Short mmCIF file of C-alpha atoms and ligand atoms in Angstrom, two decimals:
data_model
loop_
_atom_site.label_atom_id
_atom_site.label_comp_id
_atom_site.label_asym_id
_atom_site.label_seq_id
_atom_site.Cartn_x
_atom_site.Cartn_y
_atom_site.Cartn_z
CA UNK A 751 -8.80 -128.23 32.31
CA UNK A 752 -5.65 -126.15 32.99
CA UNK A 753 -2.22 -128.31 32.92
CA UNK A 754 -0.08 -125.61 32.50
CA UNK A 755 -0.11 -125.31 28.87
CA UNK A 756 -2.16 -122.79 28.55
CA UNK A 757 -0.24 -120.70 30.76
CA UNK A 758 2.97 -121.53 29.28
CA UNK A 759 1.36 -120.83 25.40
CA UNK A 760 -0.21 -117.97 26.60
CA UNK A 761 -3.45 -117.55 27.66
CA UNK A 762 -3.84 -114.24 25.29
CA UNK A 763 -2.43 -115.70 22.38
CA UNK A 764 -5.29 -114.94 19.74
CA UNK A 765 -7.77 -118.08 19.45
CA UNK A 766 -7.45 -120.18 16.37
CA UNK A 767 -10.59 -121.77 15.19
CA UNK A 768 -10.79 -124.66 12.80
CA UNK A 769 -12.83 -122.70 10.06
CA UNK A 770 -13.54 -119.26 9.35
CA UNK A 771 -14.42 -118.05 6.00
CA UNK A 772 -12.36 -115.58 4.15
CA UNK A 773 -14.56 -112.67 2.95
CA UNK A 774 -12.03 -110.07 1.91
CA UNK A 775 -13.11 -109.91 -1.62
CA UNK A 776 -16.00 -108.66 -3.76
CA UNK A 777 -18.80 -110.71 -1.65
CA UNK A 778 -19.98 -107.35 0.84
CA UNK A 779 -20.54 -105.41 -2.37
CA UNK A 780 -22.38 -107.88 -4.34
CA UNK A 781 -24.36 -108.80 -1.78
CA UNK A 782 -25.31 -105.30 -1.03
CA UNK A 783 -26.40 -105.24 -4.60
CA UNK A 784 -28.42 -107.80 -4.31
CA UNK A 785 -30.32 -106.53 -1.41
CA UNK A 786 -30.43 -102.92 -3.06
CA UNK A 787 -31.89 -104.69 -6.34
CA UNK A 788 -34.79 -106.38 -4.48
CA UNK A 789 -33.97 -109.60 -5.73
CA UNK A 790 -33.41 -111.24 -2.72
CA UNK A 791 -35.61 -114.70 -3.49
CA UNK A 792 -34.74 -117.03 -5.93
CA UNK A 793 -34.44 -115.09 -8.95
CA UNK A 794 -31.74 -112.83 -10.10
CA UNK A 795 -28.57 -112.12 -11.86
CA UNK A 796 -25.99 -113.41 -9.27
CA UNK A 797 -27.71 -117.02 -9.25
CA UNK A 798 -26.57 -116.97 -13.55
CA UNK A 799 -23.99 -115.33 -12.82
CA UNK A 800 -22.85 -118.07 -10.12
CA UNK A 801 -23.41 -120.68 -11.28
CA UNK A 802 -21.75 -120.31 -14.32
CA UNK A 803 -18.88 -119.49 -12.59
CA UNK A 804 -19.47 -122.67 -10.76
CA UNK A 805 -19.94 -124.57 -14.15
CA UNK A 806 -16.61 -122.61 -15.47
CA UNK A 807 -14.61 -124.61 -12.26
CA UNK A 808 -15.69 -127.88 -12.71
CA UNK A 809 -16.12 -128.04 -16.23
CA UNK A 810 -19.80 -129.13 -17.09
CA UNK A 811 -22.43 -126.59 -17.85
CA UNK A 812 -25.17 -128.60 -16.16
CA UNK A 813 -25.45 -127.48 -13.06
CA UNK A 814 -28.22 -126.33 -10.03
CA UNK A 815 -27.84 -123.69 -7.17
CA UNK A 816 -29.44 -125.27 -4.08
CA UNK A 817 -29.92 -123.87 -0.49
CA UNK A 818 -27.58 -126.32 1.39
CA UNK A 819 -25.51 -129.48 0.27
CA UNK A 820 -27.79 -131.53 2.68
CA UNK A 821 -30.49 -131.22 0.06
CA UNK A 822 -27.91 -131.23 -3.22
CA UNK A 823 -27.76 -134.78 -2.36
CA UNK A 824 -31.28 -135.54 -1.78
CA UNK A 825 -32.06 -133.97 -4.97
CA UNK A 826 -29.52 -136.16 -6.49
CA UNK A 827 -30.94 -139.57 -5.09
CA UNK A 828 -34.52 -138.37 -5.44
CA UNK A 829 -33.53 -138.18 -9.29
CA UNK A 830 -32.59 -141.89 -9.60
CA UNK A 831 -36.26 -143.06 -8.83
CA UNK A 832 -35.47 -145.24 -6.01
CA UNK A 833 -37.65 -148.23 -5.49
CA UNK A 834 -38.50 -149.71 -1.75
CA UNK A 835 -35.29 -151.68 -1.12
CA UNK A 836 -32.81 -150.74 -3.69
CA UNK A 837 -29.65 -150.18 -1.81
CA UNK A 838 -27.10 -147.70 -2.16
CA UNK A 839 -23.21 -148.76 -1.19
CA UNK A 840 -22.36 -145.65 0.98
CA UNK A 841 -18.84 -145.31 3.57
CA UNK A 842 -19.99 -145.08 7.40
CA UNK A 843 -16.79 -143.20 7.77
CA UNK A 844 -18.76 -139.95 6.69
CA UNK A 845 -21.07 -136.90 7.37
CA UNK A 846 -24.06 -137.87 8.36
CA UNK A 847 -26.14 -136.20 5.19
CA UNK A 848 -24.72 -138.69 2.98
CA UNK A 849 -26.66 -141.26 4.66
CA UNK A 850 -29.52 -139.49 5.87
CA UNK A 851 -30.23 -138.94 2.55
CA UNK A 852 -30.14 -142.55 1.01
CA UNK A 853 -33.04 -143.34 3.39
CA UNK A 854 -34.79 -139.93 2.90
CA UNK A 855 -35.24 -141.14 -0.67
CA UNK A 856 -36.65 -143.98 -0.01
CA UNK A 857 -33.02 -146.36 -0.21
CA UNK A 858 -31.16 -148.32 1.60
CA UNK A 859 -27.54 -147.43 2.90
CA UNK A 860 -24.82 -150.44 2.62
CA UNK A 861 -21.82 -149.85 4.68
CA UNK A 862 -18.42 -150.49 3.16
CA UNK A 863 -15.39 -149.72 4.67
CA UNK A 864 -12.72 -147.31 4.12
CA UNK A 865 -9.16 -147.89 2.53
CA UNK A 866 -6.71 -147.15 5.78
CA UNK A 867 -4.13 -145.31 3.65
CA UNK A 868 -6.55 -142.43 2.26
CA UNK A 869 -9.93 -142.74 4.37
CA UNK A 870 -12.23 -143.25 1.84
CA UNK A 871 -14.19 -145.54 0.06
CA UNK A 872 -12.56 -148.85 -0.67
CA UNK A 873 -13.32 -150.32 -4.41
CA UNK A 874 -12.56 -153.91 -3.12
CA UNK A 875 -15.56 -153.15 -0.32
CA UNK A 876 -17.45 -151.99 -2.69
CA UNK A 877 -17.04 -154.33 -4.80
CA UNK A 878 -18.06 -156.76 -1.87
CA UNK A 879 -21.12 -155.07 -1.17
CA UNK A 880 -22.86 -155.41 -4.93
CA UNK A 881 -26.10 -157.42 -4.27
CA UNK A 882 -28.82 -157.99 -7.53
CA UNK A 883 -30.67 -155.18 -5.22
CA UNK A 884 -27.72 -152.54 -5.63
CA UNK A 885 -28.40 -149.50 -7.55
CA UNK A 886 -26.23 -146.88 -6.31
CA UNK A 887 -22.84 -146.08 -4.94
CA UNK A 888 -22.12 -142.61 -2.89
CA UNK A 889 -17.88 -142.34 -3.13
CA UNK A 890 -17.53 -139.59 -0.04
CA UNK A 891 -14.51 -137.32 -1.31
CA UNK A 892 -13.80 -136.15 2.49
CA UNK A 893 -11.61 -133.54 3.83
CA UNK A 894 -10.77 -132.33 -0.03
CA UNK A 895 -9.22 -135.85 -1.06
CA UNK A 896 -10.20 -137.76 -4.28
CA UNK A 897 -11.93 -141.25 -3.78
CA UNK A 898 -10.24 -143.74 -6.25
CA UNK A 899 -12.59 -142.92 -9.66
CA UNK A 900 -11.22 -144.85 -11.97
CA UNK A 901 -11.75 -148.04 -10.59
CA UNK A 902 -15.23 -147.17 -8.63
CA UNK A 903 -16.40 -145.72 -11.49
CA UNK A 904 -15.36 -149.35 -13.77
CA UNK A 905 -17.28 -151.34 -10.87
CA UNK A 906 -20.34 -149.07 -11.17
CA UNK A 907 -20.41 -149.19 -14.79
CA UNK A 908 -20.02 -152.99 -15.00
CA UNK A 909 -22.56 -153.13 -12.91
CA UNK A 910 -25.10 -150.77 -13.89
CA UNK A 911 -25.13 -148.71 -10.91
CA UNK A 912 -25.43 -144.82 -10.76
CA UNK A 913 -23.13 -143.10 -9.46
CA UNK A 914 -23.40 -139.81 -6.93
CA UNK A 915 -20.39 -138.36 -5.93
CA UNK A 916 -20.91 -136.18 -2.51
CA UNK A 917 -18.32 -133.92 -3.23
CA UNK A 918 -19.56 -131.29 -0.67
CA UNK A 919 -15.63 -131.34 1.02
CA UNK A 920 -13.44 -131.18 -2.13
CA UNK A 921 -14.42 -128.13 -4.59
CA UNK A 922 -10.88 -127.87 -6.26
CA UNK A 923 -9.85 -131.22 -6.33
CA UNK A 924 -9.68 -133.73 -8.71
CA UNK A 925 -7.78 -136.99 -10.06
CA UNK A 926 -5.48 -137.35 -13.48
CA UNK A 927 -6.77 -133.14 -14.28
CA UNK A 928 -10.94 -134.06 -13.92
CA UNK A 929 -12.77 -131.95 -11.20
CA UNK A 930 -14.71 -134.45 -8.65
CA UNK A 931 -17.78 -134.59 -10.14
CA UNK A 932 -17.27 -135.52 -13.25
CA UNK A 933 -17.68 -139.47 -12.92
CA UNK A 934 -21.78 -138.89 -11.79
CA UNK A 935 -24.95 -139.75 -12.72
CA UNK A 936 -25.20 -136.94 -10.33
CA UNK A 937 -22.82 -135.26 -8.12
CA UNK A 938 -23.24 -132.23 -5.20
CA UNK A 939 -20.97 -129.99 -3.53
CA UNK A 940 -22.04 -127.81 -0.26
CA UNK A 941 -21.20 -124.24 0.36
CA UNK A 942 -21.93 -124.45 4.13
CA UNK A 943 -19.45 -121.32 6.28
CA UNK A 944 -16.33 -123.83 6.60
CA UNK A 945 -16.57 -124.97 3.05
CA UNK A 946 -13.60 -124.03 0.42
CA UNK A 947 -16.20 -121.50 -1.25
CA UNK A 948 -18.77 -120.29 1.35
CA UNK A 949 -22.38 -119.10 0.61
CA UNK A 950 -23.54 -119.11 4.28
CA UNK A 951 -25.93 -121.97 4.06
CA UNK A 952 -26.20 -123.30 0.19
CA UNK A 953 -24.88 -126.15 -2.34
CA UNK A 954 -24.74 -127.35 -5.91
CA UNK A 955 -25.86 -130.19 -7.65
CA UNK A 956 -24.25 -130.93 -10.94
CA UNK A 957 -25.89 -133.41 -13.61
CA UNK A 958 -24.31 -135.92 -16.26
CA UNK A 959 -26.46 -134.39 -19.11
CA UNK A 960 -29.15 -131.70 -20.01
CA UNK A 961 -31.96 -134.46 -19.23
CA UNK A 962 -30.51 -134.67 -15.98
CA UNK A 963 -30.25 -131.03 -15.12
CA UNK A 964 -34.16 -130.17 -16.28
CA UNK A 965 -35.47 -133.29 -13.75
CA UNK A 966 -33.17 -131.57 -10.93
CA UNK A 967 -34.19 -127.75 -11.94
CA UNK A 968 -37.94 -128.92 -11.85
CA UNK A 969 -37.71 -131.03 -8.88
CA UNK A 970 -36.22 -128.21 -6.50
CA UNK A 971 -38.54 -125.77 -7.56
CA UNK A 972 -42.06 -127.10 -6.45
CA UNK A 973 -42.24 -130.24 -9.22
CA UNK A 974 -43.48 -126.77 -11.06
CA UNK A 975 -43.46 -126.62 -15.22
CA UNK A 976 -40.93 -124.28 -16.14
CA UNK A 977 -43.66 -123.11 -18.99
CA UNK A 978 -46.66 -122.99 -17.09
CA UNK A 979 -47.12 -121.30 -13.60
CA UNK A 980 -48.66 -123.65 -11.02
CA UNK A 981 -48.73 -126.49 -13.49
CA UNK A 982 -46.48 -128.88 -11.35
CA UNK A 983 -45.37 -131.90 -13.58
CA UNK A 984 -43.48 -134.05 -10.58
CA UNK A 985 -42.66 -134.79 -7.48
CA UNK A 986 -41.03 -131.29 -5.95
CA UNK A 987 -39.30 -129.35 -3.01
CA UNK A 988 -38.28 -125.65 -2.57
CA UNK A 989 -34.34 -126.64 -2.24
CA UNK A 990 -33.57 -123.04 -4.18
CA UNK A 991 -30.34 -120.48 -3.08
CA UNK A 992 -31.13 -117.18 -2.88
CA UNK A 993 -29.70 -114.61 -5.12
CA UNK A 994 -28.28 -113.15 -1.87
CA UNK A 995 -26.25 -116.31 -1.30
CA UNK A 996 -25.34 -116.55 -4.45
CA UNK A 997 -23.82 -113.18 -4.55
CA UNK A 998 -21.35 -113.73 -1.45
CA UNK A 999 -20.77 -117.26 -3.78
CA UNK A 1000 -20.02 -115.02 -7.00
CA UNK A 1001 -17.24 -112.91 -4.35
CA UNK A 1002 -15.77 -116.12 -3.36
CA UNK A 1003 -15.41 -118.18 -6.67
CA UNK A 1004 -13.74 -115.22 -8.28
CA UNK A 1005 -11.10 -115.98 -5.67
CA UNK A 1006 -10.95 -119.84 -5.36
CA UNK A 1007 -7.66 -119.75 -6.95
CA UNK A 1008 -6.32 -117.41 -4.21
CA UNK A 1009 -8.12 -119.74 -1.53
CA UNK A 1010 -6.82 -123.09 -2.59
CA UNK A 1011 -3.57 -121.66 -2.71
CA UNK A 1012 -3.83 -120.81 0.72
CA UNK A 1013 -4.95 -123.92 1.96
CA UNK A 1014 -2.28 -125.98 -0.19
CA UNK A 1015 0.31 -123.66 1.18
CA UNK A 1016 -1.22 -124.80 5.07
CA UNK A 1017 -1.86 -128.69 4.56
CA UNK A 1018 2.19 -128.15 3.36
CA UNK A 1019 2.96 -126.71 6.13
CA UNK A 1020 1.76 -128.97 8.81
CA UNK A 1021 3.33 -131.85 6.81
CA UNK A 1022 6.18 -130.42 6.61
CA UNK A 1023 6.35 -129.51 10.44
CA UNK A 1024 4.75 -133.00 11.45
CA UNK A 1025 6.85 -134.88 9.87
CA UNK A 1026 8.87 -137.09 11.90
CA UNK A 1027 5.84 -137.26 14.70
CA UNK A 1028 3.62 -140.28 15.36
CA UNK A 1029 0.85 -138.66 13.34
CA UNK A 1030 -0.58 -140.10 10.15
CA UNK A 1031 -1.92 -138.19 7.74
CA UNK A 1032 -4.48 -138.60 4.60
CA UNK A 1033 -2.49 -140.75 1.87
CA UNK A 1034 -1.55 -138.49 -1.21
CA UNK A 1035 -2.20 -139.66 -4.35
CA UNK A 1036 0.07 -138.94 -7.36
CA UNK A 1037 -3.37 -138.71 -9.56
CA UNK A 1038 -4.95 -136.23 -6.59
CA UNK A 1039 -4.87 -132.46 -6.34
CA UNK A 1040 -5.87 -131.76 -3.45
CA UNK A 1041 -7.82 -128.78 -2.39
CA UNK A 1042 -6.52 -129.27 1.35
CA UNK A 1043 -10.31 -128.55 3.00
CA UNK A 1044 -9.34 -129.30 6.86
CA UNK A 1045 -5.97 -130.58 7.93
CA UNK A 1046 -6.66 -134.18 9.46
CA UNK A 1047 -4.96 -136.76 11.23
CA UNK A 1048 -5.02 -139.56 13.48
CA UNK A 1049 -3.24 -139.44 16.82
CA UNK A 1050 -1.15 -142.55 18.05
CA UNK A 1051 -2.88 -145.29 19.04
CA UNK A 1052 -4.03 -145.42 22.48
CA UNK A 1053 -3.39 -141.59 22.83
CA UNK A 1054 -6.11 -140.05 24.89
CA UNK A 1055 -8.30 -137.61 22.21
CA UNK A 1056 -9.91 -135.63 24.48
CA UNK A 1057 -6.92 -135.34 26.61
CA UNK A 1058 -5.49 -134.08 23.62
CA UNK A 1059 -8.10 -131.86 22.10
CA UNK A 1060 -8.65 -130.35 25.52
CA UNK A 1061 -4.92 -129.78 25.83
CA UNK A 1062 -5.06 -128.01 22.53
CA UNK A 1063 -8.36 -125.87 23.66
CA UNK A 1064 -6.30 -124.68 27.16
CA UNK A 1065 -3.67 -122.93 24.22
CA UNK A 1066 -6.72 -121.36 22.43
CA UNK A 1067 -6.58 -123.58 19.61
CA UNK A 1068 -9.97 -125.32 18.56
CA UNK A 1069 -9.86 -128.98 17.27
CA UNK A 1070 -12.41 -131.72 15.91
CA UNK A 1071 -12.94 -134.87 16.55
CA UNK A 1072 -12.77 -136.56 12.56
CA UNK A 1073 -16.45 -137.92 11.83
CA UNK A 1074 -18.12 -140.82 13.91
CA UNK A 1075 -19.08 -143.80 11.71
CA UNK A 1076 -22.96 -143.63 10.56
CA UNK A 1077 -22.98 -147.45 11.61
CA UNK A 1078 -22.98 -146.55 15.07
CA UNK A 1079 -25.57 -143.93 15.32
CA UNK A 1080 -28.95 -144.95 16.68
CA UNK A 1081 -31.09 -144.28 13.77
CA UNK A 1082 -28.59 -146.13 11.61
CA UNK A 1083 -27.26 -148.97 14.27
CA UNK A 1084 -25.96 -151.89 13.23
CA UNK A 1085 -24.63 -153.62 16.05
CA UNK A 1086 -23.85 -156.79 13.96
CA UNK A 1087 -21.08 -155.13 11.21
CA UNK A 1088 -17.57 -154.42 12.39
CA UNK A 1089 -15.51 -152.15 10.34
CA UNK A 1090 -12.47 -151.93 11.56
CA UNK A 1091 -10.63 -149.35 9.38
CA UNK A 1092 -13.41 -147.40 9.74
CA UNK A 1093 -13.63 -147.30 13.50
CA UNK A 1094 -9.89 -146.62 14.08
CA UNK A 1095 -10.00 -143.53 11.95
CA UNK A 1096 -13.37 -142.55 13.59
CA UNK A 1097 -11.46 -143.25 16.84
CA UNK A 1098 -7.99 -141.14 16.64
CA UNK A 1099 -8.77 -138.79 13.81
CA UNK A 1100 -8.86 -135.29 14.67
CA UNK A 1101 -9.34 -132.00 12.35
CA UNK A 1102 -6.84 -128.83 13.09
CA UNK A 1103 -7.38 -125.36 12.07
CA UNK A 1104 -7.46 -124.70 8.47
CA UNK A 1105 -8.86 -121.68 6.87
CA UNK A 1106 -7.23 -119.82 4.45
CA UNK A 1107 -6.31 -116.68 6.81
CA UNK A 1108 -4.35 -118.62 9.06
CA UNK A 1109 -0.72 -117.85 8.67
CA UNK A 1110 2.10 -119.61 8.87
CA UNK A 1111 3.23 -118.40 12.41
CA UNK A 1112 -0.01 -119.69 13.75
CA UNK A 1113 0.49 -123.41 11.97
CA UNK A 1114 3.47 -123.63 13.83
CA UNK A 1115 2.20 -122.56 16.78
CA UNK A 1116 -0.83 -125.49 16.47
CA UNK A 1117 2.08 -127.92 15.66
CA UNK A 1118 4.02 -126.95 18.66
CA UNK A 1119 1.09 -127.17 20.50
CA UNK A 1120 -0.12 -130.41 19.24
CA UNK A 1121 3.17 -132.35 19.44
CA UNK A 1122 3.60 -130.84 23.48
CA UNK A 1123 -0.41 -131.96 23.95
CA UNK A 1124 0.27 -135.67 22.29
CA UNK A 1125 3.40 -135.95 24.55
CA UNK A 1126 0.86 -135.30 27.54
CA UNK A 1127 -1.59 -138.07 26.66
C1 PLP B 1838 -19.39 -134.99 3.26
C2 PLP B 1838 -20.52 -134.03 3.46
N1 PLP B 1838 -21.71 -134.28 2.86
C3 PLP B 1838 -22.74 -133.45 2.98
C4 PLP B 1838 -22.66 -132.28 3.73
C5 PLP B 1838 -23.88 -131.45 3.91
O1 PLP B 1838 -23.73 -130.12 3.53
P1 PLP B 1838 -24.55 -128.95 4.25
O2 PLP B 1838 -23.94 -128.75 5.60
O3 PLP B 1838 -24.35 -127.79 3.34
O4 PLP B 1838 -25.97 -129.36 4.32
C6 PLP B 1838 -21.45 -131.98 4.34
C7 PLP B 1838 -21.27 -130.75 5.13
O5 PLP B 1838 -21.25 -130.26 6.00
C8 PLP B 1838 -20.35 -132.87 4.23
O6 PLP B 1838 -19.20 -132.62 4.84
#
């Protein structure tokens, strides 16, 4: 589609993606080291070494290297015990892991809406969606902002329910100073090539207590006893990282600080430049820092998104569409439930380029870009 914007931006205008990773630091070396040491499996010193790095950033020492953030959080629910049945109060407005998953393990995903301020869970939904069969609830921190823990966590815990945080968007934030994370039974975090911290393919799950941590350790290495070779004592998988991943993890971690800095310096940015515009933005919370993952927004209302996002493409800038709601997927349909906060955001919501290279020229030149495409449609 060429309506002249492209021509009038530019055509050879460098193209702006929405992710790339930032690999400037230490990660070639140490993953050359790894290769050169042979210990290119799932044994090795950058595996310790990152993950207690990982443990030094969010504050727990129990925590598990995984090989994507898919199966962090099917560890995680495979570690409750779920019985045929037992349901697990889950957002629609989400990635579609985080309800894979619940059914994977043998649960059942409840939908619950979203607040319409910040996009994520709503307690009061939640709280709506407790049944006598309810024994889980999977807050979604999405796009690096902080689901509201203090009360989801209350509900959960006057209800008995566990809690799993999927924290695979937010490494870096947190609410009132505690890294997301720390309100879980069990929580997980992916390290997939747009995340904050990039691995290639890989994730983290992170445990309440020691207890916790053994089950998950066991469980993604073959069900095997960690004291007896080929003695397998439960239920397993082979969900391990590699120490190669882990030692492009170890580069990036060392600079997260760098990174989120980046990003919080870009999320500002586009704020700053957008304000005034008939976009809406994420909520900010005074108890939230924000790690800023991908710049999102909803377009007016009855603006034409693909109009928009093809606009956008014409100037060499890349866009996404914000998630689609789970409830409307096939293998998840439920034509009965409306959720209409949900489907609005799933509706106008649209990610802009984000990573932490992209300088400050260039988020002007998106917002130009975006405010002349929005005009169009
Ligand atoms: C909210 C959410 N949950 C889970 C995942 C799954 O992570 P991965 O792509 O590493 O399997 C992702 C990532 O893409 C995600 O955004």
């Amino acid at each position: 589609m060429n309506d002249g914007l492209g021509a009038r931006t530019g055509a050879a205008l460098p193209f702006l993606p929405v992710y790339q990773p930032d690999l400037s630091g230490n990660e070639r070396q140490y993953l050359l080291d790894a290769f050169d040491s042979t210990w290119i499996s799932s044994r090795g010193s950058f595996l310790e070494r990152f993950e207690a790095a990982f443990a030094g950033v969010v504050g727990t020492p129990h925590v598990t290297a995984v090989c994507n953030g898919t199966v962090a959080l099917h560890l995680a629910l495979h570690a409750l015990d779920l019985r045929p049945g037992d349901e697990v109060i889950v957002p629609s407005f989400t990635y579609i892991a985080s309800v894979n998953t619940i059914v994977q393990a043998g649960g059942v995903p409840i939908f619950a809406e979203v607040a319409a301020d910040d996009w994520l869970l709503d307690p009061e939904a939640m709280r709506a969606a407790i049944t006598p069969r309810t024994r889980a609830v999977m807050p979604v921190h999405l796009y690096g902002a902080v689901c509201d823990m203090d009360r989801i966590a209350a509900l959960a815990h006057h209800h008995g329910l566990a809690v799993v945080e999927d924290c695979a968007e937010a490494l870096g934030s947190s609410w009132n100073g505690r890294h997301v994370g720390g309100w879980s039974d069990v929580a997980t975090f992916s390290f997939f090539g747009n995340k904050t911290v990039t691995t290639g393919e890989g994730g983290m799950v992170i445990a309440r207590d020691a207890a916790m941590l053994r089950r998950l350790q066991i469980a993604k290495g073959q069900g095997m006893d960690p004291e007896r070779r080929y003695w397998h004592v439960a239920m397993g998988f082979n969900y391990r990282m590699t120490n190669l991943a882990a030692a492009i993890g170890l580069g990036q971690i060392e600079r997260l600080d760098a990174i989120l800095a980046a990003k919080r310096a870009i999320a500002a940015r586009y704020r700053d430049n957008l304000a005034g515009h008939p976009f809406e933005f994420q909520a900010r919370k005074p108890e939230v820092a924000n790690s800023e993952w991908l710049v999102s927004l909803l377009l007016p209302r009855g603006a034409d998104r693909e109009a928009v996002m093809h606009r956008l493409a014409a100037a060499r800038i890349e866009t996404r569409p914000v998630f689609y709601c789970a409830h409307h997927m096939p293998h998840h349909a439920r034509p009965d439930l409306r959720l209409p906060v949900s489907e609005d955001i799933a509706a106008r919501g649209i990610s802009l380029p984000s990573y932490p290279t992209l300088n400050m020229a260039e988020v002007d030149r998106v917002c130009e870009a975006l405010v002349a495409a929005a005009a169009g449609a």
